[in-house]
Amino acid sequence: MDFNAPLPLRSGATLPPYWLAYETYGELNAERSNAVLVCHALNASHHVAGVYADQPQNRGWWDNMIGPGKPVDTDRFFVIGINNPGSCFGSTGPMHAHPESGEIYGSDFPVMTVEDWVDAQARLLDALGIERLAAVMGGSLGGMQALSWTLQYPERVRNAAVIASAPNLSAENIAFNEVARRAIVTDPDFHDGHFHRHGVVPRRGLRIARMIGHITYLSDAAMNEKFGRELREAVAGSAGGYRFSTRDIEFQIESYLRHQGEKFSDYFDANTYLLITRALDYFDPARAHGGNLAAAFAAARARYLLVSFSTDWRFSPARSREMVEALLENRREVTYAEIDAPHGHDAFLLDDPRYLGAVRAWFDRIARGLA
Amino acid sequence: MDFNAPLPLRSGATLPPYWLAYETYGELNAERSNAVLVCHALNASHHVAGVYADQPQNRGWWDNMIGPGKPVDTDRFFVIGINNPGSCFGSTGPMHAHPESGEIYGSDFPVMTVEDWVDAQARLLDALGIERLAAVMGGSLGGMQALSWTLQYPERVRNAAVIASAPNLSAENIAFNEVARRAIVTDPDFHDGHFHRHGVVPRRGLRIARMIGHITYLSDAAMNEKFGRELREAVAGSAGGYRFSTRDIEFQIESYLRHQGEKFSDYFDANTYLLITRALDYFDPARAHGGNLAAAFAAARARYLLVSFSTDWRFSPARSREMVEALLENRREVTYAEIDAPHGHDAFLLDDPRYLGAVRAWFDRIARGLA
């Protein structure tokens, strides 16, 4: 959908007229009261559920969660998947041209915050004629957007599901983001963010960034379970089966990471990576309240579902409990599920029956309230 | 010290004649029974204690541990610090020339294992006329060498201190090493490991490698305590004080990491980084015993001190407990201290009184046995 009015941003800059990609599932009811907005994290899009007729392999990234009869039941809810501006999966982003100059944005694309994305999402709802959401939901960075919705537009959202998320990044989280960004920016093919002019892509940096990311998405235990110290191919007659090479692949985990890095560098935009990790770094609703999260949540009116996963060391259960406590201090209604799952941060995308069951029960209650 | 006999390596290759840098502190007693060998980790050398007369700032890396009246008391022990071959702090390494061809080794330097280093250290003891060590000690990768000493040369070592170490790397440990290696190897200035021929250094890759390393040396809590979400310099009048830049430094943690990366790339050799991280990956004494650590420890004759630190997520206490249990199954005498310290892996280099006290008590008992 085209948006012709520029979007004012927290940085003081404005986003020139832009295009937003979105998808919907199910039907908006007559009262326009059953809309659920789904917010994405770093590497996802508006394509949250189902498949396209001509692309049967391209399943939505949260298809186990959203669809007919699923925890977020599209027989009852009108679900909206949106791609944020600055991303590289359909909405206007750094790979597109500035509407006036016609120049590819590259690194000139304006820096956006979680709050800016929420503003853009609110404009989409305006355009769709939806005044109030039954729920907003998201995992990880998407959870930050869901949380921010309830603070920026408290009257426009009845319920918010904030999954595997945090009220801000820790120093370690920022550190991992920064290393990934430095790998991209110092890649000679980055060309100050205007690599498109040179017909290249900073693939080396993107590969490293993705490898680092993948390590933080998985738990140590899950990695040991899946890969352990297994060699890709033991060399017969060699001590320990090793190749004794610092550059060849020895261990399965190396093979996995290189493959993930390679795939990612095929399709992900380097400037998008910088922008999205920076939005993560910046998000910190308590900042304007001297670090007091309960004070930051004073505006909240929604009911909340928070979910965390025991082995998620990127956004640990302790971070979710901080949010739960600050919401309870504001006498908000909070459902909190701490799921004992071995998979690390990635668990929020996986099929854990207790997790999916908790989300289903919470949405069932919302659906009953619609009747 | 020059070693004219080539050293056979686990890979099947041999290390041509080489030079070993070492330092000693204190005096070898008449019985030659009070020698303590100190093994280093990734970024350290033979300079373990004290200062040089002409370099008063260049304090040994374990100077809080080793010296007159210190936990490892050089008034009683003859302490030997050694630099492993392949390192870049004095002993023959990739920056040196092959003795026959005269060519700088670069990436042709042979791949070495922990076991190979221990062999080289044993040769140094031969040359010094020391048949048996009172103790061998090390932290992290140095702890692996100390452990390996007791398995390769059980009759030559009475006591072994294995600090903040592990019986092998986990998949996650290997993953971090591999990302760092890929950052170095894919730096265009790496030139297949022969960057010296081009008069360049793969500084981009070294910086990234060091930044990743530093994240894993610190605990999340220590990073939050030291840096938190503090900005380097808040911008007056800007939302949150942010600069809204993906490439400028915003947070103190970014400044710290970039500084560490920059310093490291000034002095550390890229090929050494590859070699040492690979030695870490390969170390796995249980591998030849079907993963059975107790079986691998059957040869052990030493008495052990193991120390771990509660917030060390690189080599967690659980990894030390694996070693303790496998040693106890072999009826070895083991002292184990699990220190509740906030600093993460780096704690083994810091001044924690309980930690230093535990080491002091253990060495005091060894000293009494010498009398």
XYZ file of C-alpha atoms in Angstrom:
742
model
C 0.000 0.000 0.000
C 1.252 3.454 -0.913
C 1.643 6.101 1.762
C 2.019 9.527 0.253
C 2.507 11.498 3.455
C 6.082 11.428 4.734
C 6.478 9.737 8.125
C 8.124 11.848 10.849
C 10.763 9.799 12.681
C 12.195 9.862 16.220
C 15.574 10.900 14.792
C 14.064 14.174 13.553
C 14.323 13.008 9.935
C 11.321 11.986 7.865
C 10.704 8.932 5.759
C 9.677 10.125 2.279
C 6.510 8.628 0.731
C 6.791 4.850 0.992
C 5.203 1.546 0.176
C 4.149 -0.976 2.834
C 3.811 -4.668 2.076
C 1.223 -6.530 4.117
C -0.907 -9.666 3.994
C -4.170 -10.523 5.683
C -5.702 -13.838 6.691
C -9.296 -14.474 7.731
C -12.053 -11.893 7.606
C -12.599 -8.644 9.399
C -15.893 -8.935 11.283
C -18.733 -6.410 10.959
C -17.693 -4.689 14.212
C -14.101 -4.445 12.897
C -13.069 -5.775 16.299
C -11.230 -9.005 15.488
C -7.993 -7.693 13.945
C -4.659 -9.115 15.106
C -1.458 -7.426 13.994
C 1.688 -9.567 13.750
C 5.070 -7.804 14.011
C 8.237 -9.362 12.634
C 11.791 -9.605 13.912
C 15.057 -9.305 12.001
C 14.719 -11.859 9.260
C 11.012 -12.090 8.530
C 8.294 -10.411 6.568
C 4.580 -9.809 6.147
C 4.232 -13.401 4.947
C 3.372 -14.877 8.337
C 1.084 -17.779 7.417
C 0.034 -20.099 4.638
C 1.544 -20.490 1.197
C 1.130 -18.670 -2.102
C -0.642 -20.619 -4.845
C 2.385 -20.392 -7.109
C 5.009 -20.910 -4.352
C 3.909 -23.939 -2.363
C 7.324 -24.132 -0.609
C 7.233 -20.568 0.686
C 5.394 -21.136 3.950
C 4.735 -18.180 6.277
C 7.292 -17.786 9.062
C 4.720 -18.241 11.831
C 2.528 -20.758 10.032
C 2.573 -23.144 12.989
C 0.975 -20.369 15.075
C -1.425 -18.667 12.684
C -4.085 -20.173 10.424
C -7.465 -21.911 10.438
C -7.841 -23.842 13.709
C -4.352 -22.830 14.867
C -3.540 -21.024 18.141
C -4.243 -17.708 16.441
C -7.308 -18.976 14.599
C -7.930 -17.193 11.321
C -11.468 -18.608 11.318
C -12.096 -16.143 14.133
C -9.462 -13.449 13.767
C -8.504 -11.129 10.937
C -4.720 -11.390 11.016
C -2.486 -8.752 9.441
C 1.132 -9.450 8.633
C 3.203 -6.378 7.871
C 6.699 -5.760 6.569
C 8.373 -2.788 8.261
C 9.894 0.029 6.221
C 13.658 -0.412 6.058
C 13.322 -4.168 5.771
C 14.206 -5.929 2.534
C 11.166 -8.122 1.945
C 8.743 -5.880 0.111
C 8.188 -2.573 1.906
C 10.306 0.425 0.964
C 13.861 -0.114 2.132
C 17.481 0.761 1.431
C 17.412 -1.196 -1.824
C 14.722 1.072 -3.249
C 14.925 4.475 -4.877
C 14.209 7.768 -3.159
C 10.871 8.889 -4.680
C 12.198 12.327 -5.664
C 15.864 11.874 -6.501
C 15.384 8.433 -7.998
C 18.648 7.382 -6.319
C 18.851 4.073 -4.496
C 18.784 4.899 -0.771
C 21.588 2.564 0.320
C 22.971 3.874 3.594
C 21.015 7.121 3.157
C 17.841 5.351 4.203
C 16.764 7.052 7.446
C 17.472 5.340 10.753
C 14.197 4.064 12.213
C 13.157 3.024 15.676
C 10.655 0.511 16.991
C 8.392 3.475 17.753
C 8.622 4.664 14.145
C 7.635 1.234 12.882
C 4.649 1.216 15.205
C 3.627 4.601 13.808
C 3.836 3.204 10.288
C 1.756 0.196 11.350
C -0.860 2.498 12.912
C -1.167 4.338 9.614
C -1.801 1.051 7.858
C -4.601 0.300 10.322
C -6.065 3.746 9.626
C -6.038 2.946 5.938
C -7.698 -0.417 6.589
C -10.375 1.276 8.721
C -9.348 -0.534 11.892
C -9.582 1.701 14.926
C -8.692 -0.845 17.561
C -6.808 -4.128 17.504
C -8.081 -7.220 19.257
C -4.404 -8.000 19.735
C -0.903 -7.191 18.621
C 1.719 -9.902 18.825
C 5.345 -10.532 18.069
C 8.454 -12.448 19.128
C 11.900 -11.012 19.858
C 12.110 -7.617 18.111
C 8.481 -8.204 17.128
C 7.639 -8.441 20.821
C 9.221 -5.041 21.355
C 6.860 -3.626 18.732
C 3.864 -5.286 20.404
C 4.931 -3.803 23.736
C 5.496 -0.392 22.211
C 2.019 -0.434 20.640
C 0.488 -0.596 24.104
C 2.520 2.428 25.220
C 2.213 4.575 22.080
C -1.438 3.781 21.269
C -2.916 2.459 24.505
C -6.486 3.033 23.313
C -5.976 1.188 20.056
C -4.948 -2.228 21.349
C -6.884 -4.507 23.709
C -4.303 -7.277 24.107
C -0.587 -7.700 23.477
C 1.471 -10.897 23.198
C 5.148 -10.172 23.872
C 7.115 -13.349 23.233
C 10.827 -14.095 23.843
C 11.456 -10.397 24.136
C 13.017 -7.821 26.459
C 12.369 -4.243 27.619
C 15.725 -3.276 26.112
C 18.983 -4.867 24.977
C 21.701 -5.705 27.492
C 25.280 -4.598 26.895
C 26.037 -8.097 25.616
C 23.150 -7.962 23.150
C 24.385 -4.615 21.840
C 27.903 -6.019 21.661
C 26.857 -8.878 19.389
C 24.951 -6.438 17.164
C 27.946 -4.142 16.980
C 30.373 -6.903 15.963
C 27.980 -7.945 13.211
C 27.652 -4.356 12.023
C 31.425 -3.844 12.033
C 31.864 -7.000 9.964
C 29.487 -5.546 7.356
C 30.733 -1.957 7.421
C 34.428 -2.917 7.214
C 33.837 -5.287 4.311
C 35.550 -3.525 1.376
C 32.483 -4.308 -0.711
C 30.292 -2.189 1.585
C 31.432 1.017 -0.120
C 30.044 3.254 2.570
C 26.633 1.658 2.112
C 26.360 2.399 -1.609
C 27.580 -0.986 -2.834
C 24.749 -1.118 -5.396
C 26.597 1.590 -7.346
C 29.548 -0.784 -7.617
C 27.516 -3.842 -8.549
C 28.689 -5.743 -5.470
C 27.291 -6.915 -2.148
C 29.268 -7.037 1.133
C 28.801 -10.772 1.349
C 31.766 -11.406 3.640
C 30.315 -9.142 6.273
C 26.786 -10.491 5.879
C 28.069 -14.043 6.287
C 29.906 -13.193 9.511
C 26.905 -11.258 10.835
C 24.599 -14.201 10.214
C 27.000 -16.712 11.766
C 27.189 -14.617 14.937
C 23.413 -14.263 14.932
C 22.869 -17.989 14.626
C 25.079 -18.732 17.598
C 22.962 -16.438 19.744
C 19.664 -17.887 18.519
C 20.523 -21.378 19.725
C 21.269 -22.635 23.208
C 24.587 -24.257 24.054
C 22.626 -27.422 24.873
C 20.730 -27.389 21.572
C 23.990 -26.959 19.658
C 25.571 -29.826 21.539
C 22.512 -31.971 20.942
C 22.358 -31.173 17.221
C 26.064 -30.976 16.337
C 28.219 -31.744 19.367
C 31.808 -32.297 18.317
C 30.838 -34.372 15.306
C 33.172 -34.115 12.345
C 31.798 -33.490 8.902
C 33.903 -36.301 7.546
C 36.519 -38.086 9.627
C 39.822 -38.721 7.852
C 40.782 -42.380 8.040
C 44.150 -42.991 9.672
C 44.450 -39.461 11.021
C 44.765 -38.774 14.761
C 41.216 -38.134 15.993
C 40.036 -38.244 12.370
C 41.046 -34.588 11.987
C 42.194 -32.957 8.740
C 44.544 -30.654 10.658
C 43.524 -27.577 8.744
C 42.594 -24.165 10.062
C 40.551 -23.338 6.978
C 38.800 -26.513 5.887
C 35.604 -27.526 7.594
C 36.280 -30.059 10.344
C 33.192 -29.974 12.531
C 29.524 -30.203 11.555
C 28.803 -26.989 13.442
C 31.222 -25.165 11.117
C 29.465 -26.558 8.088
C 26.084 -25.489 9.452
C 27.205 -21.946 10.240
C 28.941 -21.431 6.905
C 25.845 -22.665 5.110
C 23.593 -20.309 7.084
C 25.925 -17.392 6.391
C 26.079 -18.184 2.698
C 22.309 -18.457 2.295
C 21.723 -15.212 4.178
C 24.220 -13.268 2.095
C 22.270 -14.306 -1.007
C 19.145 -12.398 -0.076
C 19.552 -10.064 2.896
C 20.365 -6.404 2.429
C 23.382 -5.126 4.329
C 21.888 -1.710 5.078
C 18.740 -3.372 6.373
C 20.895 -5.399 8.740
C 22.432 -2.231 10.140
C 19.063 -0.499 10.479
C 17.242 -3.345 12.170
C 20.009 -4.105 14.671
C 20.150 -0.386 15.525
C 16.398 -0.299 16.143
C 16.968 -3.182 18.560
C 19.783 -1.281 20.311
C 17.704 1.871 20.660
C 14.504 0.371 22.016
C 14.280 1.276 25.686
C 10.910 2.643 26.834
C 12.262 3.134 30.376
C 14.999 5.476 29.146
C 12.775 8.556 29.208
C 11.765 7.599 32.769
C 15.242 7.385 34.280
C 15.343 3.652 33.720
C 12.110 3.064 35.659
C 10.185 0.473 33.659
C 7.084 0.652 35.860
C 6.888 4.400 35.193
C 7.289 3.758 31.462
C 4.367 1.331 31.593
C 2.012 3.776 33.340
C 0.256 4.519 30.038
C -0.468 0.843 29.348
C -4.115 -0.216 29.147
C -3.869 -3.589 27.418
C -3.967 -7.105 28.792
C -0.708 -8.963 28.219
C 0.637 -12.379 27.447
C 4.373 -12.740 28.007
C 6.250 -15.913 27.123
C 9.897 -16.720 27.687
C 11.995 -19.830 27.139
C 14.312 -21.276 29.763
C 17.374 -21.659 27.518
C 16.987 -18.353 25.656
C 20.211 -16.558 26.621
C 19.646 -13.779 24.096
C 16.388 -12.624 25.732
C 16.363 -14.582 28.947
C 13.340 -15.281 31.170
C 14.744 -12.722 33.631
C 14.108 -9.989 31.042
C 10.484 -11.099 30.621
C 10.036 -11.177 34.397
C 11.215 -7.547 34.559
C 8.358 -6.648 32.221
C 5.851 -8.777 34.123
C 6.764 -7.083 37.388
C 6.596 -3.589 35.930
C 3.176 -4.371 34.427
C 1.888 -5.805 37.693
C 3.046 -2.658 39.478
C 0.669 -0.865 37.136
C -2.093 -3.376 37.982
C -2.173 -4.699 34.435
C -3.611 -8.133 33.740
C -0.673 -10.333 32.738
C -0.469 -13.969 31.748
C 3.119 -15.181 31.921
C 4.413 -18.518 30.679
C 8.027 -19.535 31.177
C 8.498 -22.512 28.918
C 11.152 -25.081 29.746
C 12.476 -25.586 26.208
C 15.944 -26.630 25.079
C 16.148 -24.637 21.833
C 17.240 -21.199 22.961
C 15.835 -18.017 21.430
C 14.652 -19.862 18.308
C 12.087 -21.676 20.471
C 9.557 -18.932 19.785
C 9.311 -20.143 16.179
C 9.143 -23.844 17.014
C 6.445 -26.364 17.832
C 6.447 -26.640 21.598
C 2.975 -27.870 22.625
C 3.025 -26.052 25.996
C 3.970 -22.805 24.273
C 1.423 -23.132 21.485
C -1.145 -24.221 24.075
C -0.565 -21.114 26.193
C -0.975 -18.846 23.174
C -4.091 -20.748 22.062
C -5.746 -20.438 25.486
C -4.992 -16.722 25.631
C -6.421 -16.080 22.160
C -9.433 -18.305 22.894
C -10.302 -15.978 25.741
C -9.950 -12.959 23.456
C -12.204 -14.646 20.872
C -14.857 -15.299 23.509
C -14.760 -11.599 24.408
C -15.529 -10.737 20.778
C -18.779 -12.702 20.681
C 66.416 -21.682 23.406
C 67.211 -23.389 20.095
C 65.882 -26.848 19.366
C 67.669 -28.433 16.464
C 65.690 -31.654 16.285
C 62.424 -31.327 14.386
C 59.330 -31.965 16.501
C 56.972 -34.684 15.253
C 53.375 -33.481 15.388
C 50.000 -35.204 15.821
C 49.061 -34.170 12.291
C 51.852 -36.327 10.875
C 53.853 -33.238 9.876
C 56.974 -32.106 11.717
C 57.937 -28.734 13.080
C 61.377 -27.862 11.661
C 64.109 -26.731 14.083
C 62.637 -23.985 16.219
C 63.303 -21.451 18.959
C 61.435 -21.450 22.272
C 61.115 -18.317 24.371
C 60.870 -18.877 28.114
C 61.439 -17.073 31.408
C 62.188 -18.364 34.856
C 61.552 -16.926 38.297
C 63.024 -18.095 41.590
C 65.703 -20.771 41.928
C 65.767 -24.429 41.111
C 66.574 -26.284 44.340
C 69.389 -28.797 44.671
C 66.971 -31.735 44.299
C 65.562 -30.099 41.123
C 62.136 -30.806 42.597
C 60.533 -27.361 42.886
C 59.843 -26.496 39.245
C 56.415 -25.159 38.257
C 55.551 -24.834 34.579
C 53.014 -22.183 33.570
C 51.111 -22.668 30.297
C 49.505 -19.773 28.474
C 46.199 -19.336 26.677
C 45.450 -17.489 23.442
C 46.832 -14.042 24.048
C 49.713 -14.492 26.459
C 53.359 -15.391 26.538
C 56.293 -16.659 28.582
C 56.287 -13.329 30.439
C 54.091 -14.499 33.315
C 55.394 -12.445 36.242
C 57.318 -9.335 37.214
C 58.580 -6.561 34.947
C 61.648 -6.106 32.787
C 64.157 -3.511 34.031
C 63.770 -1.484 30.855
C 59.986 -1.977 30.507
C 58.446 -1.198 33.889
C 54.941 -1.103 32.350
C 55.158 -4.566 30.853
C 53.956 -6.615 33.803
C 53.665 -10.390 33.467
C 50.157 -11.593 32.629
C 49.811 -13.648 35.816
C 51.785 -11.325 38.076
C 49.015 -11.273 40.685
C 49.427 -15.043 41.007
C 53.163 -15.601 40.681
C 56.050 -13.888 42.473
C 57.788 -13.574 45.840
C 55.215 -14.161 48.587
C 52.395 -14.606 46.061
C 50.116 -17.678 45.805
C 52.719 -19.370 43.609
C 55.651 -18.203 45.710
C 58.847 -17.784 43.726
C 60.793 -17.735 47.012
C 59.982 -21.434 47.159
C 59.256 -22.476 43.579
C 61.250 -22.278 40.385
C 58.627 -21.037 37.959
C 58.993 -21.435 34.195
C 56.945 -19.390 31.756
C 56.995 -20.653 28.197
C 55.759 -19.345 24.874
C 54.351 -22.082 22.667
C 55.571 -22.562 19.108
C 53.072 -21.056 16.685
C 52.397 -18.149 19.028
C 53.541 -14.640 18.132
C 55.322 -13.521 21.281
C 58.845 -14.837 20.869
C 58.922 -18.528 20.033
C 59.042 -19.616 16.419
C 55.728 -18.883 14.757
C 54.070 -18.088 11.442
C 55.799 -14.696 11.299
C 59.218 -16.345 11.223
C 61.179 -17.876 8.400
C 61.437 -21.566 7.654
C 65.009 -22.472 8.655
C 65.813 -24.096 5.313
C 63.848 -22.208 2.694
C 64.184 -18.869 4.449
C 60.567 -18.142 3.497
C 58.217 -16.671 6.078
C 55.923 -19.517 7.168
C 52.646 -17.597 7.080
C 49.850 -20.119 6.699
C 52.388 -22.868 5.941
C 53.247 -23.071 9.612
C 52.229 -26.570 10.693
C 48.979 -27.051 12.591
C 49.769 -27.909 16.215
C 47.753 -29.485 18.990
C 47.767 -29.092 22.746
C 49.598 -32.416 22.870
C 52.289 -31.112 20.515
C 52.817 -28.065 22.710
C 53.185 -30.289 25.750
C 55.809 -32.301 23.870
C 57.698 -29.097 23.105
C 57.468 -28.071 26.744
C 58.784 -31.478 27.844
C 61.799 -30.999 25.602
C 62.473 -27.671 27.258
C 62.403 -29.375 30.662
C 64.857 -31.971 29.346
C 67.166 -29.180 28.283
C 66.843 -27.523 31.687
C 67.619 -30.831 33.422
C 64.231 -31.064 35.089
C 62.950 -34.607 35.177
C 59.807 -34.001 37.160
C 57.629 -30.944 37.778
C 56.367 -30.031 41.218
C 53.388 -28.658 39.334
C 52.074 -27.602 35.978
C 49.409 -24.926 35.846
C 47.333 -22.944 33.396
C 43.994 -21.254 32.811
C 41.626 -21.766 29.899
C 43.677 -23.219 27.008
C 46.594 -23.236 29.470
C 44.515 -25.489 31.722
C 44.093 -27.916 28.836
C 47.875 -28.102 28.531
C 48.222 -28.705 32.278
C 45.646 -31.493 32.062
C 47.318 -32.982 28.999
C 50.702 -33.026 30.790
C 49.278 -35.413 33.372
C 48.030 -37.742 30.630
C 51.027 -37.599 28.274
C 53.772 -37.566 30.934
C 52.129 -38.926 34.082
C 55.489 -39.689 35.726
C 56.860 -36.227 35.119
C 54.287 -34.122 36.963
C 53.292 -34.360 40.621
C 50.504 -31.766 40.639
C 48.352 -30.006 38.067
C 46.250 -26.844 38.412
C 43.555 -26.725 35.723
C 41.772 -23.385 35.973
C 38.688 -22.119 34.119
C 39.134 -24.889 31.602
C 37.258 -27.742 29.969
C 37.914 -31.302 28.774
C 37.012 -30.166 25.252
C 35.176 -27.373 23.473
C 31.406 -27.441 23.131
C 29.769 -26.891 19.748
C 29.126 -23.285 20.765
C 32.786 -22.752 21.665
C 33.843 -24.139 18.292
C 31.221 -21.953 16.611
C 32.667 -18.760 18.094
C 36.170 -19.836 17.034
C 34.982 -20.586 13.536
C 33.270 -17.210 13.073
C 36.459 -15.474 14.212
C 38.539 -17.575 11.804
C 36.187 -16.868 8.916
C 36.408 -13.149 9.613
C 40.207 -13.384 9.313
C 40.382 -15.768 6.366
C 37.800 -13.852 4.296
C 39.505 -10.508 4.900
C 40.905 -9.612 1.456
C 44.168 -8.668 3.178
C 44.639 -12.249 4.392
C 45.997 -13.324 0.989
C 45.702 -17.001 1.732
C 47.804 -16.536 4.858
C 50.772 -14.956 3.059
C 49.835 -11.329 3.714
C 53.447 -10.538 4.686
C 54.347 -10.896 1.011
C 51.915 -8.075 0.268
C 53.005 -5.825 3.098
C 49.556 -5.876 4.689
C 47.842 -7.355 7.714
C 44.232 -8.640 7.779
C 43.297 -6.094 10.390
C 39.567 -6.107 9.674
C 39.366 -9.794 10.409
C 41.572 -9.565 13.495
C 39.414 -6.784 14.886
C 36.228 -8.795 14.448
C 37.857 -11.900 15.926
C 38.953 -9.980 19.004
C 35.578 -8.324 19.480
C 33.867 -11.714 19.415
C 36.464 -13.068 21.820
C 35.960 -10.251 24.277
C 32.218 -10.818 24.403
C 32.801 -14.428 25.397
C 35.422 -13.561 28.029
C 33.005 -11.402 30.009
C 29.740 -12.316 31.676
C 26.499 -10.629 30.690
C 26.289 -9.302 34.264
C 29.854 -7.912 34.189
C 29.151 -6.150 30.891
C 25.961 -4.659 32.279
C 27.785 -3.579 35.420
C 30.682 -2.037 33.507
C 28.897 -0.584 30.464
C 25.167 -1.179 30.690
C 23.361 0.925 28.108
C 25.475 3.984 28.760
C 26.063 6.212 25.759
C 29.539 7.383 24.903
C 28.262 10.911 24.547
C 24.571 11.782 24.667
C 23.428 14.266 22.030
C 21.601 17.177 23.635
C 18.055 17.652 22.346
C 17.968 14.284 20.585
C 15.365 11.651 21.502
C 17.060 9.403 24.077
C 20.312 11.279 23.475
C 20.967 9.078 20.442
C 22.924 10.107 17.337
C 20.709 7.906 15.151
C 23.597 6.429 13.236
C 24.275 2.810 12.407
C 28.007 3.400 12.051
C 29.009 5.940 14.697
C 29.655 4.760 18.201
C 26.572 5.244 20.374
C 27.110 2.997 23.379
C 30.154 2.681 25.645
C 30.259 -1.068 25.011
C 30.790 -0.371 21.306
C 33.645 1.971 22.081
C 35.254 -0.623 24.354
C 34.977 -3.419 21.800
C 36.290 -1.347 18.912
C 39.229 -0.235 21.032
C 40.045 -3.830 22.013
C 39.809 -4.929 18.393
C 42.037 -2.099 17.226
C 44.745 -2.755 19.828
C 44.750 -6.472 19.101
C 45.102 -5.978 15.353
C 48.250 -3.945 16.044
C 50.210 -6.831 17.464
C 48.560 -10.214 17.022
C 49.397 -12.457 14.102
C 46.453 -13.671 12.035
C 47.919 -17.114 11.358
C 48.630 -17.538 15.056
C 44.967 -16.801 15.755
C 43.922 -19.566 13.387
C 46.415 -22.043 14.828
C 45.616 -21.432 18.481
C 41.849 -21.544 18.046
C 42.243 -24.799 16.104
C 44.316 -26.311 18.901
C 41.438 -25.422 21.206
C 38.917 -27.071 18.873
C 40.968 -30.249 18.580
C 41.715 -30.847 22.245
C 39.593 -33.768 23.397
C 41.413 -36.453 25.384
C 38.218 -38.527 25.618
C 37.929 -38.776 21.831
C 40.252 -41.764 21.578
C 38.185 -43.449 24.312
C 34.775 -43.195 22.656
C 34.025 -40.010 24.564
C 34.650 -41.649 27.957
C 36.553 -39.077 29.987
C 37.137 -41.404 32.931
C 38.817 -43.882 30.582
C 40.939 -41.069 29.135
C 42.086 -40.172 32.655
C 43.137 -43.728 33.550
C 46.800 -42.837 32.963
C 46.703 -39.877 35.352
C 48.943 -40.013 38.417
C 49.001 -36.372 39.534
C 47.109 -34.574 42.261
C 44.795 -31.892 40.865
C 43.446 -28.490 41.621
C 40.477 -27.467 39.499
C 38.927 -24.023 39.709
C 35.880 -22.689 37.893
C 33.968 -19.423 38.044
C 30.201 -19.221 38.387
C 29.623 -16.709 35.559
C 32.124 -18.217 33.107
C 29.854 -19.207 30.235
C 32.776 -19.968 27.924
C 34.123 -22.741 30.168
C 31.349 -23.173 32.669
C 31.610 -24.833 36.092
C 29.724 -27.805 34.637
C 32.721 -28.513 32.395
C 35.087 -28.484 35.382
C 32.760 -30.785 37.290
C 32.928 -33.268 34.390
C 36.680 -33.383 34.867
C 36.422 -33.642 38.653
C 34.050 -36.591 38.372
C 36.196 -38.397 35.808
C 39.274 -37.912 38.021
C 37.452 -39.139 41.103
C 36.357 -42.232 39.190
C 40.069 -42.878 38.800
C 40.596 -42.296 42.550
C 42.706 -39.236 41.927
C 43.146 -36.649 44.669
C 41.257 -33.550 43.515
C 40.744 -30.166 45.121
C 37.890 -28.321 43.439
C 36.925 -24.700 43.996
C 33.884 -23.187 42.294
C 34.280 -19.464 42.791
C 31.188 -17.263 42.814
C 32.614 -14.410 40.746
C 30.795 -11.953 38.492
C 33.480 -11.462 35.830
C 32.983 -14.409 33.506
C 35.894 -16.299 31.959
C 38.288 -13.406 32.585
C 37.968 -14.057 36.332
C 40.921 -16.448 36.164
C 43.225 -13.466 35.569
C 41.664 -11.222 38.225
C 42.172 -10.607 41.938
C 39.485 -12.615 43.639
C 40.708 -13.319 47.195
C 38.880 -16.669 47.475
C 40.379 -17.807 44.186
C 43.914 -16.656 44.982
C 43.512 -18.108 48.500
C 42.559 -21.517 47.115
C 45.578 -21.566 44.819
C 47.857 -20.371 47.632
C 46.670 -23.108 50.002
C 47.164 -25.772 47.358
C 50.697 -24.607 46.508
C 51.532 -24.242 50.220
C 50.827 -27.921 50.635
C 53.033 -28.738 47.652
C 55.812 -26.589 49.132
C 55.585 -28.436 52.458
C 55.972 -31.715 50.575
C 59.238 -30.425 49.099
C 60.863 -29.846 52.469
